[in-house]
Coordinates of C-alpha atoms and ligand atoms in Angstrom, one line a residue:
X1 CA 92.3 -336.3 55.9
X2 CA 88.9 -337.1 54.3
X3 CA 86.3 -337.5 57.3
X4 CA 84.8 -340.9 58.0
X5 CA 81.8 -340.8 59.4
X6 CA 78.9 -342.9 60.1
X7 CA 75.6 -342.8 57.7
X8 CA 72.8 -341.8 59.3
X9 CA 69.2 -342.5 58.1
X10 CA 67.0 -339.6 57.6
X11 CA 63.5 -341.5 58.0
X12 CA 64.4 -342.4 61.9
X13 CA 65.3 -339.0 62.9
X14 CA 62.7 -336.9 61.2
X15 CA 59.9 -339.4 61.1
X16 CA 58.3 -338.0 64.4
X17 CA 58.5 -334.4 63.1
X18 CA 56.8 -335.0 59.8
X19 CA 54.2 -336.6 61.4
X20 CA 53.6 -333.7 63.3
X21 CA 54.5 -330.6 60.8
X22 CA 51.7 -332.5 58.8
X23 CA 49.6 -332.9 61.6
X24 CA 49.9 -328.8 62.4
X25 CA 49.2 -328.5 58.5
X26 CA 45.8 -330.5 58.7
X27 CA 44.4 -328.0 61.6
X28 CA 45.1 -325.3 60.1
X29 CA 44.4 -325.4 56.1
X30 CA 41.2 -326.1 54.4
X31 CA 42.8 -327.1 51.2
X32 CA 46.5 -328.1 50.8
X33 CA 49.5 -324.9 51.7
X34 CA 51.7 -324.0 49.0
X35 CA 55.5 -323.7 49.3
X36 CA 58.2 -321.8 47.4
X37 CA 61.6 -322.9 47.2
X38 CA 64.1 -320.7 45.2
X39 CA 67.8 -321.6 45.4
X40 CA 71.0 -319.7 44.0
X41 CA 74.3 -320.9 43.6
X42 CA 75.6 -324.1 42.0
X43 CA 74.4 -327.8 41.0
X44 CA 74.9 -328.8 44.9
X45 CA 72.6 -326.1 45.8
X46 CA 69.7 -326.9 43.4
X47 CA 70.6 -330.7 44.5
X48 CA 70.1 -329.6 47.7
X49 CA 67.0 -327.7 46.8
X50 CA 65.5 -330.7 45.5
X51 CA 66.1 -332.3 48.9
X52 CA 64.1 -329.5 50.4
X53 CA 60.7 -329.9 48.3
X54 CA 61.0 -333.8 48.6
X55 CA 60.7 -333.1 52.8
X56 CA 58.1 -330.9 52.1
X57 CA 56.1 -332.7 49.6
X58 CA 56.2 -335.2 52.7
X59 CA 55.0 -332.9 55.1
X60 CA 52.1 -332.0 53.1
X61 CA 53.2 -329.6 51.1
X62 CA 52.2 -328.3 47.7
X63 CA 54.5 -326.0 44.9
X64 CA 54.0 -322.6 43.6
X65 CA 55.7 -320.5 41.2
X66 CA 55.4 -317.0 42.8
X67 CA 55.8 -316.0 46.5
X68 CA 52.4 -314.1 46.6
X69 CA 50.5 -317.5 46.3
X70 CA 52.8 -319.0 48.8
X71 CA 52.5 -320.3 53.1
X72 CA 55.7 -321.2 53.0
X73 CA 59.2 -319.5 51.5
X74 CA 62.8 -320.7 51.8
X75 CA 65.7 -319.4 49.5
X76 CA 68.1 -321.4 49.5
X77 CA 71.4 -319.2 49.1
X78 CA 75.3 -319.6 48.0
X79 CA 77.7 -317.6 49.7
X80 CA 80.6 -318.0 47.0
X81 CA 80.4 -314.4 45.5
X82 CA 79.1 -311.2 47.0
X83 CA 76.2 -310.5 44.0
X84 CA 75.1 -313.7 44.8
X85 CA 74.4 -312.5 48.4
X86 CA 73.5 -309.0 47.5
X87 CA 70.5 -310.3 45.9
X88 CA 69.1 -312.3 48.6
X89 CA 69.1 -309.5 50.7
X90 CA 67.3 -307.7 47.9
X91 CA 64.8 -310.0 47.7
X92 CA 64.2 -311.1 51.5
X93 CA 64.0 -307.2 51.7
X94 CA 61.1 -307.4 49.2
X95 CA 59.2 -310.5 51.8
X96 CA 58.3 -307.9 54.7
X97 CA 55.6 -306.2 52.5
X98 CA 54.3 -309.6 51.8
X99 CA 54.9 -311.1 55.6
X100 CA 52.8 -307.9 57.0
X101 CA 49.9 -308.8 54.2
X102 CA 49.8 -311.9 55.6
X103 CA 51.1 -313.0 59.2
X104 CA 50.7 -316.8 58.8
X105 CA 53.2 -316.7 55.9
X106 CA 56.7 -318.7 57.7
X107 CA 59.5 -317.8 55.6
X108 CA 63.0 -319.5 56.2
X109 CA 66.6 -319.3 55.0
X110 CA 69.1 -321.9 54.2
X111 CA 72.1 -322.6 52.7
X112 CA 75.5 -321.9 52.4
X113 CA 74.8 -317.9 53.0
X114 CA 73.4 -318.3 56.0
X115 CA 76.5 -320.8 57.8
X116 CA 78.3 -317.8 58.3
X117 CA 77.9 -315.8 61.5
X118 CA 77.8 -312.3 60.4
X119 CA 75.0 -313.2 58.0
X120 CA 72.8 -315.0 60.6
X121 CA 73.5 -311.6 62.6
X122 CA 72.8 -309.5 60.1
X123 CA 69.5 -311.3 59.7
X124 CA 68.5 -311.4 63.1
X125 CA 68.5 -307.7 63.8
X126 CA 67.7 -306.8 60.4
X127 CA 65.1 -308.8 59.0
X128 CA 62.4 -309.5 61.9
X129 CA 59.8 -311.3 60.0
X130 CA 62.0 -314.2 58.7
X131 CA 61.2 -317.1 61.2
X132 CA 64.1 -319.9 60.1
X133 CA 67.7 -319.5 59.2
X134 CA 69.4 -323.0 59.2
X135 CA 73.0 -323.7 57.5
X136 CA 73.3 -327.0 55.0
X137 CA 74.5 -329.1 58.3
X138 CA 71.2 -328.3 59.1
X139 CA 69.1 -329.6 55.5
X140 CA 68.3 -333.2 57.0
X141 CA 66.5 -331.2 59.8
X142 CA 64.3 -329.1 58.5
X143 CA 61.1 -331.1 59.4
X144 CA 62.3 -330.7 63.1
X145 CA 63.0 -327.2 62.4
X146 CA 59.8 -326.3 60.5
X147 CA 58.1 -328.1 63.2
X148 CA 59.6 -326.2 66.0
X149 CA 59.0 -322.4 64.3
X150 CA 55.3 -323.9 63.7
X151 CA 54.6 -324.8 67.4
X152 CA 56.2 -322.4 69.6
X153 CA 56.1 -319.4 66.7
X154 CA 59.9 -318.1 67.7
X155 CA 62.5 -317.6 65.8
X156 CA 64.5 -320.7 64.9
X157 CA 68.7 -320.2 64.0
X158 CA 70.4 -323.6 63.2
X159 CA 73.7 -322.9 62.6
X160 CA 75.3 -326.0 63.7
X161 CA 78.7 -327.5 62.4
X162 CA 78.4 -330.7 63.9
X163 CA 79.7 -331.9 60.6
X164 CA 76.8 -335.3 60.7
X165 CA 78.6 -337.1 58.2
X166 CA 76.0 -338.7 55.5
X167 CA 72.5 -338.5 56.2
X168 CA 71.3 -341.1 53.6
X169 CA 67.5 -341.4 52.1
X170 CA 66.5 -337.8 52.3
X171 CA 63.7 -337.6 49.8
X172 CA 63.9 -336.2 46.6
X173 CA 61.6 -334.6 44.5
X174 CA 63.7 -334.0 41.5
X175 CA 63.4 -330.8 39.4
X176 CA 64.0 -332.7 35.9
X177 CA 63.4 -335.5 34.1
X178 CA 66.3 -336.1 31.8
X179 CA 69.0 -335.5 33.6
X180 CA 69.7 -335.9 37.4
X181 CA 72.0 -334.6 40.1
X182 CA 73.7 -337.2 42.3
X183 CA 75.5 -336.2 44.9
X184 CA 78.5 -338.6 45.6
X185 CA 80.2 -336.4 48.0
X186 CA 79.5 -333.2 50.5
X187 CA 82.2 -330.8 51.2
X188 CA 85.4 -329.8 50.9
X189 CA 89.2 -330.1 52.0
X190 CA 91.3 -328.3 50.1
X191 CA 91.1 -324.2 51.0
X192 CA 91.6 -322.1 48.1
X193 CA 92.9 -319.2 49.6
X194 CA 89.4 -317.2 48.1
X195 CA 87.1 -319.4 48.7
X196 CA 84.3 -319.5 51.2
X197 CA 83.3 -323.6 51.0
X198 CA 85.4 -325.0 53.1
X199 CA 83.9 -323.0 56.1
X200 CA 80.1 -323.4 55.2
X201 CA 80.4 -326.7 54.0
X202 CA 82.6 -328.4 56.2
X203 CA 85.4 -331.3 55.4
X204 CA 85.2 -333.9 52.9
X205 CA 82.6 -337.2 53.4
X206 CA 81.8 -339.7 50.7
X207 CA 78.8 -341.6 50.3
X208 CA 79.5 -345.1 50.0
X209 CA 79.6 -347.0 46.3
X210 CA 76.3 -349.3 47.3
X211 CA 74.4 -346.2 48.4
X212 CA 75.2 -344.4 45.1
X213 CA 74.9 -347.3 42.9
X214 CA 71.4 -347.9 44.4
X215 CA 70.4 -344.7 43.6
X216 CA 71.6 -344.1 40.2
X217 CA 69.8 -347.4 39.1
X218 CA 66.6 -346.1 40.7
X219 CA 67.2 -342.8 38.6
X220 CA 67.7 -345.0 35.4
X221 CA 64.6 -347.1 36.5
X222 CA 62.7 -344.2 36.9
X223 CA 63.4 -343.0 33.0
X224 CA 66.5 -340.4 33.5
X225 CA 69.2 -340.7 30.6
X226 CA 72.0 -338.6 32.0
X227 CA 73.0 -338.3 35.8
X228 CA 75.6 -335.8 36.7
X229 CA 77.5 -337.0 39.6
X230 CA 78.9 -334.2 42.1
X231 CA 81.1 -333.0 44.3
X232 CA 83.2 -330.2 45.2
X233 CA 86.6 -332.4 44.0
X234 CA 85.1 -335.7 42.9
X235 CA 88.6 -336.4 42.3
X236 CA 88.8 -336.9 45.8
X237 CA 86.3 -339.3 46.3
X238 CA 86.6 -342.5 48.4
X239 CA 88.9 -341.0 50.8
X240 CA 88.2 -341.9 54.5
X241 CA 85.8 -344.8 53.4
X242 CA 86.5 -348.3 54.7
X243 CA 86.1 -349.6 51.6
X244 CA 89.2 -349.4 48.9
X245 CA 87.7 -346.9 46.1
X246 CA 88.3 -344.2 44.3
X247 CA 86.2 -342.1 41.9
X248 CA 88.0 -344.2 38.8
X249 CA 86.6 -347.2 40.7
X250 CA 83.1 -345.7 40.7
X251 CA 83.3 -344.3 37.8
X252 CA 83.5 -348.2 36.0
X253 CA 81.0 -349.3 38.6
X254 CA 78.7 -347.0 37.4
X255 CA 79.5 -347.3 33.5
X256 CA 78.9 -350.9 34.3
X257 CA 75.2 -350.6 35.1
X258 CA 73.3 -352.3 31.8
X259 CA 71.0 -349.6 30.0
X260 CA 71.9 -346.6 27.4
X261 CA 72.8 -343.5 29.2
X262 CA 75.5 -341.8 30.3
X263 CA 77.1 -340.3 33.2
X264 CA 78.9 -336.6 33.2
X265 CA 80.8 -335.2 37.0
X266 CA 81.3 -332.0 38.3
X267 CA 83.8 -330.4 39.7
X268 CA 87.4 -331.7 39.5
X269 CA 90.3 -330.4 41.2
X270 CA 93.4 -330.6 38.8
X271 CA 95.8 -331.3 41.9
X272 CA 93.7 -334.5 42.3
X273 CA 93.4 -335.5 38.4
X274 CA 95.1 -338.5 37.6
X275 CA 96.1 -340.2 34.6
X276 CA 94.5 -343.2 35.8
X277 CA 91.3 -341.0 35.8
X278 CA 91.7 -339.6 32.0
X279 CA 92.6 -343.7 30.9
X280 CA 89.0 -344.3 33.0
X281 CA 87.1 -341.5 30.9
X282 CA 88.7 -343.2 28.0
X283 CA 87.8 -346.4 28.4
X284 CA 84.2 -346.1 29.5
X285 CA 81.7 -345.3 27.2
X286 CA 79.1 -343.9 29.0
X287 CA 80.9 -341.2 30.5
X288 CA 80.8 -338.1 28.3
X289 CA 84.3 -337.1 26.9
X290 CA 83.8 -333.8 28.8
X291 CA 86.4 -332.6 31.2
X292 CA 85.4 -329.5 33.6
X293 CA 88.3 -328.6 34.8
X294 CA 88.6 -325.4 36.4
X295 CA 92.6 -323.6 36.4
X296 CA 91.3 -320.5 37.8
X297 CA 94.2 -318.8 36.3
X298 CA 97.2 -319.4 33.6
X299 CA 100.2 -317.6 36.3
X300 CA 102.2 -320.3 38.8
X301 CA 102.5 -317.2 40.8
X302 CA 99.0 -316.5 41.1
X303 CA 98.4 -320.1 41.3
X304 CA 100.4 -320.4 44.0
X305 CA 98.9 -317.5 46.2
X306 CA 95.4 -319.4 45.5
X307 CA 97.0 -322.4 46.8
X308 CA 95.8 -324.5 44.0
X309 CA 98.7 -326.8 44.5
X310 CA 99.9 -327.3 40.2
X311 CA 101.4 -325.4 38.5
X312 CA 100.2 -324.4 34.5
X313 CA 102.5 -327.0 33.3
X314 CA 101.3 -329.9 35.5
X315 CA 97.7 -328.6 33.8
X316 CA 98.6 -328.5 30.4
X317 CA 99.9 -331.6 30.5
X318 CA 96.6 -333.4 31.8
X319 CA 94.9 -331.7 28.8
X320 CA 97.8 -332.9 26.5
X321 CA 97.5 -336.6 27.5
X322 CA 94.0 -336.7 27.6
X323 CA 94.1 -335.1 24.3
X324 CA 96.4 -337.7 23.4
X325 CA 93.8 -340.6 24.3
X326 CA 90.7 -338.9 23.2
X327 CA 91.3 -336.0 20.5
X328 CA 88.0 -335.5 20.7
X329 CA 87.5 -334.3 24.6
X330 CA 85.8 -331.2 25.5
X331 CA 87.2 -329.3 28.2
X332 CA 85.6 -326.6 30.3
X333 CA 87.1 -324.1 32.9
X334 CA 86.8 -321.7 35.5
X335 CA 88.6 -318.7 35.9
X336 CA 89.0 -315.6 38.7
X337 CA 90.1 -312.2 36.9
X338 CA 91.5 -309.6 39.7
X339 CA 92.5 -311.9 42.4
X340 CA 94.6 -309.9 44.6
X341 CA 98.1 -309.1 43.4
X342 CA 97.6 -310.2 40.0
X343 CA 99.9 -307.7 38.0
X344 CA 98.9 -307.2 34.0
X345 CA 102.0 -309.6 33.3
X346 CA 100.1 -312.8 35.6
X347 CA 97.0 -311.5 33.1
X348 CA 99.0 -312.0 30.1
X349 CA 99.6 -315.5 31.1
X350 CA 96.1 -316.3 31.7
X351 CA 95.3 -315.0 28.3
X352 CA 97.9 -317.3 27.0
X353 CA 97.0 -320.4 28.8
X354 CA 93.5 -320.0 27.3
X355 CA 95.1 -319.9 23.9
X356 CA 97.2 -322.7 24.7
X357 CA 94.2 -324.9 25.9
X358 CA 91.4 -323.5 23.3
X359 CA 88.7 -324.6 25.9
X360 CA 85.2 -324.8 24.7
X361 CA 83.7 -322.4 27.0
X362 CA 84.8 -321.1 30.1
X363 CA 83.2 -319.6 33.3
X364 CA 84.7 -316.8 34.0
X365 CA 84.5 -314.3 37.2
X366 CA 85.8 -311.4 38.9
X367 CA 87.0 -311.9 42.5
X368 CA 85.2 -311.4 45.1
X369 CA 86.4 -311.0 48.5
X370 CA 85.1 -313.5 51.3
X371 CA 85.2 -312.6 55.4
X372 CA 87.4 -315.4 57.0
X373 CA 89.1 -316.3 53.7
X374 CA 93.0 -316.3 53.4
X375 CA 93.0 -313.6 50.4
X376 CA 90.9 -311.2 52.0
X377 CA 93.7 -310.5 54.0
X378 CA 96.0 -310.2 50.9
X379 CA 96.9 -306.7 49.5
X380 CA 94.4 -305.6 46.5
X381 CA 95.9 -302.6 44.5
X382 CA 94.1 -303.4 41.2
X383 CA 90.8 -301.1 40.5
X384 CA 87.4 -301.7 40.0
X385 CA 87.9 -300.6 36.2
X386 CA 91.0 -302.4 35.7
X387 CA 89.3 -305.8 37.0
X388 CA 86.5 -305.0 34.9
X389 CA 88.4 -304.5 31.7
X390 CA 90.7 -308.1 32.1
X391 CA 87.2 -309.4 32.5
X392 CA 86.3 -308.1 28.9
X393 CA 89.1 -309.2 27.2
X394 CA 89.0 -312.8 28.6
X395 CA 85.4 -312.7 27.4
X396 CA 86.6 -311.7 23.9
X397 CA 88.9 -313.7 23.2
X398 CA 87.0 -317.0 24.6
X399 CA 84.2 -315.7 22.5
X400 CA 86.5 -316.0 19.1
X401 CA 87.6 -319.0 20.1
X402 CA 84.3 -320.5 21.0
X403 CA 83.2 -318.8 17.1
X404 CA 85.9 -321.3 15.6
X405 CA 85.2 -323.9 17.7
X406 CA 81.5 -324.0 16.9
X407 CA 82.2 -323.4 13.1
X408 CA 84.6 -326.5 13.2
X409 CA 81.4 -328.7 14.0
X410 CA 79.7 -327.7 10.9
X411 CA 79.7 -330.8 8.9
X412 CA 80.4 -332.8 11.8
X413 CA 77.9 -336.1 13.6
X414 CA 77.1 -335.6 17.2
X415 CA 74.9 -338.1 19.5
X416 CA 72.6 -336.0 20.6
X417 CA 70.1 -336.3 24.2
X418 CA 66.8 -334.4 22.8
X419 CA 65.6 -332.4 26.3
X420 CA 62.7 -330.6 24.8
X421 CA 61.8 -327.9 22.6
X422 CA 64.0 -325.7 20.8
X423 CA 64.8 -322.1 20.6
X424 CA 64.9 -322.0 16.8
X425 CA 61.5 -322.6 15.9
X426 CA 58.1 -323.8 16.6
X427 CA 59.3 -327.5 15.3
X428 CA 62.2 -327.4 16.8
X429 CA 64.0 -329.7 19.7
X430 CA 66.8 -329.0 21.3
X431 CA 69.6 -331.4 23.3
X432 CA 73.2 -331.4 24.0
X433 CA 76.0 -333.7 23.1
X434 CA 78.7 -335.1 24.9
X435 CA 80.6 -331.8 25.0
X436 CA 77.4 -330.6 26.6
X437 CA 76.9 -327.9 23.5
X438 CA 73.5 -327.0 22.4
X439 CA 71.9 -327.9 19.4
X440 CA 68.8 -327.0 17.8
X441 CA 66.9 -329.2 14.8
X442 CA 63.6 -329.9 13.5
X443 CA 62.3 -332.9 14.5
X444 CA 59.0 -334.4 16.5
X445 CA 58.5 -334.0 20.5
X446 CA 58.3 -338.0 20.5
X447 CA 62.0 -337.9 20.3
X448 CA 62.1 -335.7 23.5
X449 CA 64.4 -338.1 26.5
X450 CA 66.0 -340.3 23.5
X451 CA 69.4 -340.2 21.9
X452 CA 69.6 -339.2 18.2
X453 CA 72.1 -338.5 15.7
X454 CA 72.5 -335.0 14.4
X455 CA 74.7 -333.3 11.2
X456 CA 75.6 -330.2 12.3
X457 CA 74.6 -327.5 9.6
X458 CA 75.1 -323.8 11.5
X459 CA 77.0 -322.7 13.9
X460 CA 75.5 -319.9 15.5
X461 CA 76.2 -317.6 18.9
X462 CA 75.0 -319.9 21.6
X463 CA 74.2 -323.1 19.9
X464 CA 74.5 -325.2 17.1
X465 CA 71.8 -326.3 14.9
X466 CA 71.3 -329.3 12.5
X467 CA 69.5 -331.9 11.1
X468 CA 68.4 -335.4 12.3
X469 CA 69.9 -338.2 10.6
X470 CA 68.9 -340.5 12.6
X471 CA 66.4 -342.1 15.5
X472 CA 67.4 -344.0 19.2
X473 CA 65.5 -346.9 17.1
X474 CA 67.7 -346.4 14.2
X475 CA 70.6 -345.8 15.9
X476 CA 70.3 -349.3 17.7
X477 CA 69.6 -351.2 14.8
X478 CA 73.0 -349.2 13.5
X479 CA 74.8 -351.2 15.8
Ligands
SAM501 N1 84.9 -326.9 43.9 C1 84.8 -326.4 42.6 C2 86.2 -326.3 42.1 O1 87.2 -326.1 42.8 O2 86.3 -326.3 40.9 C3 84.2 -325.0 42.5 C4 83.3 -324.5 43.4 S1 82.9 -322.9 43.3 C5 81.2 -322.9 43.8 C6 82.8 -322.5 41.6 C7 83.7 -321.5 41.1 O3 83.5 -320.2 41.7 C8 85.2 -321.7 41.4 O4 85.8 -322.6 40.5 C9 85.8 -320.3 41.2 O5 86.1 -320.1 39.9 C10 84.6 -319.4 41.6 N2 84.8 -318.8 42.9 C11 85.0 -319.3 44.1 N3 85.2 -318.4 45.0 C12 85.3 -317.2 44.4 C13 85.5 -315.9 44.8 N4 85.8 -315.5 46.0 N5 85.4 -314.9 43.8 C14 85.2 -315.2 42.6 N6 84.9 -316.4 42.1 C15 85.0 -317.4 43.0
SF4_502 FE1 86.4 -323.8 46.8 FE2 88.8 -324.8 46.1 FE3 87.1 -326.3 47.5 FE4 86.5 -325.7 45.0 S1 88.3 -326.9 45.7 S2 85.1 -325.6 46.7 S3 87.3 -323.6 44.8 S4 88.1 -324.5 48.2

């Protein structure tokens, strides 16, 4: 069951605290203390991130690129493979030279890393000079936090799972200006067998429609032409709310909103996919005819042991019928290579379904085994090199398929979002369709943050490129 719990407002339980963290900063700097915020991980990390430096940019804060120029460092970490932890350690390990230069220096740790209670361990004994280690229960608090380490100079571990429900009107201070992250939902129910979320993020809570409406038309106020709506299953949102909702129902909400833009979502679970869903994706034009929609793997056995809860069939048919309704569709995946058990035979399969689906590009990675997960107990007799080597030839053979698939578009018309320069050329912009491919053209930066049309004339490794056919202005007067 999805959790329903009350919204909280940020403003009346921090107010006090940034009031006084800025207070603290005004005694003790001459000119205004610079912060650096580095997060890992995925889009609700850097969302997250965002979060941070908005809290700090109201506490007085400024931003710096490199941790020598900074007074304040917080990494921001993901806990969802073991490299990704690896290098934190690396590079908190890198801070004490840094911290002994200069004493004043406060450097803290968050995210999803640090809910577990071996890491916060290891960090206590290990790694003296780092002053705050809070979990993301623990991101709406940080100006209580940062205040507490600033007056009483201890030590400050938040690890609380108090689970708070939605803390609404955190601020933001976005890292883009194009596109923007929107959080419709925070955690997650569903327990892959490999996967570390469910325990550092807690149970599923959506934020209600009216609290995400009002923020996506202050992001389209504000200029952005693309917000990415997330969650860890959006497919799941609406559950536990009192209102009757799903994300089909926000989805036409939000398609609803008068202005040109359009609205992409991240990630789906399949076991939650509905046709209802693929008929809404259809039927609304400003959501891109994108589908990321991780399998993991192409073997019901494997599947199974994951507990993904479908089976390849149930997934192929999802891509069939949205196929069916939009031949057009792009769909991306995630994949696990090496997941304990899997026998060359469950490979095979995987290789297959990847065939069978022809995805246009795929994320794929090699297992990594999580403490208080379900499949770290499960028997791993595949080797290193063995894992290693089904990693390759997944990467292969998506790469030949992605060659054709990229070729096909020569020739082809795409609505294109110009972002900024491109990689091609001094005069070149670059943007993405709807299938969220890149492609390069010539063209003027005054097109940078409008739609344009683009032929597609080269297919090359990593992107397209092409030529403008025509403007946004154009394009309206088109039709
Ligand atoms: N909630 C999203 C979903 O289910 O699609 C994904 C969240 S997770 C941050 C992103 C991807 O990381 C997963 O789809 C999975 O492929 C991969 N992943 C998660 N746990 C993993 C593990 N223990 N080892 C390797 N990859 C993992
Ligand atoms: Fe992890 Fe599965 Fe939840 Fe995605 S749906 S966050 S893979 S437990």
């Amino acid at each position: 069951m999805t959790e329903s719990k009350a919204t909280g407002l940020w403003e009346e339980s921090q107010k006090a605290s940034v009031a006084g963290v800025r207070k603290w900063i005004c005694a003790q700097y001459d000119s205004q203390p610079l912060a650096y915020v580095r997060t890992y991980g995925c889009q609700q990390n850097v969302s997250d991130g965002e979060k941070i430096k908005g809290m700090l940019a109201l506490m007085g804060y400024g931003f710096c690129e490199t941790v020598e120029e900074a007074d304040l460092i917080i990494f921001n970490t993901c806990a969802v493979r073991e490299n990704a932890e690896d290098r934190v350690f690396g590079n908190v390990g890198a801070l004490k030279h840094q911290k002994r230069r200069n004493p004043n220096l406060i450097i803290g740790l968050c995210g999803c890393m640090m809910q577990q209670e071996h890491i916060a361990e290891r960090i206590k004994n290990s790694f003296p000079y780092v002053d705050l280690v809070f979990g993301p229960h623990s991101l709406p608090k940080l100006p209580e936090l940062l205040e507490a380490s600033l007056n009483t100079k201890k030590r400050i571990f938040d690890l609380s799972e108090n689970n708070v429900g939605i803390i609404e009107g955190i601020p933001i201070r976005r890292d883009q200006e194009i596109r923007a992250w929107l959080p419709i939902m925070y955690g997650c129910n569903n327990f892959c067998t490999y996967c570390v979320v469910p325990y550092v993020r807690g149970r599923e809570r959506s934020r209600r429609s009216e609290e995400i409406l009002q923020e996506f038309k202050g992001l389209l106020q504000a200029g952005y032409k693309e917000v990415m709506l997330l969650g860890q299953n959006v497919n799941s949102y609406g559950k536990g709310l009192e209102e009757e909702i799903n994300f089909s129902g926000l989805l036409r909400k939000l398609n609803a909103v008068e202005g040109e833009f359009r609205i992409r979502f991240m990630s789906s679970h399949p076991k939650d996919a509905t046709l209802e869903l693929i008929d809404t994706i259809a039927e609304c034009e400003k959501v891109c005819k994108h589908f990321h929609l991780p399998v993991q793997c192409g073997s019901d056995r494997i599947l199974k042991q994951m507990n993904r809860q479908y089976t390849r069939a149930d997934y192929c048919r999802l891509v069939d019928y949205a196929r069916e309704k939009m031949p057009d569709i792009a769909f991306t995946s995630d994949f696990i290579v090496g997941f304990p058990g899997e026998t060359e035979e469950d490979f095979s399969q995987t290789l297959e379904l990847l065939e069978r689906v022809r995805f246009d590009s795929i994320f794929s990675f090699i297992y990594s085994k999580r403490k208080g997960t379900k499949a770290a107990e499960m028997e791993d007799f595949t080797s290193d090199e063995e894992k290693a080597d089904r990693f390759q030839r997944m990467l292969d053979l998506q790469k030949q398929i992605g060659i054709e698939k990229y070729e096909s578009c020569i020739g082809k018309r795409f609505r294109v979002l110009v972002e900024g320069p491109g990689r091609s050329g001094t005069n070149y912009l670059t943007g993405r369709n709807e299938a969220y491919m890149i492609i390069d053209f010539p063209g003027p930066l005054e097109l940078v943050g409008q739609f344009v049309e683009v032929e597609i004339t080269e297919a090359l490794n990593w992107a397209l490129r092409g030529e403008l056919v025509l403007s946004q202005d154009k394009m309206g007067e088109k039709k």
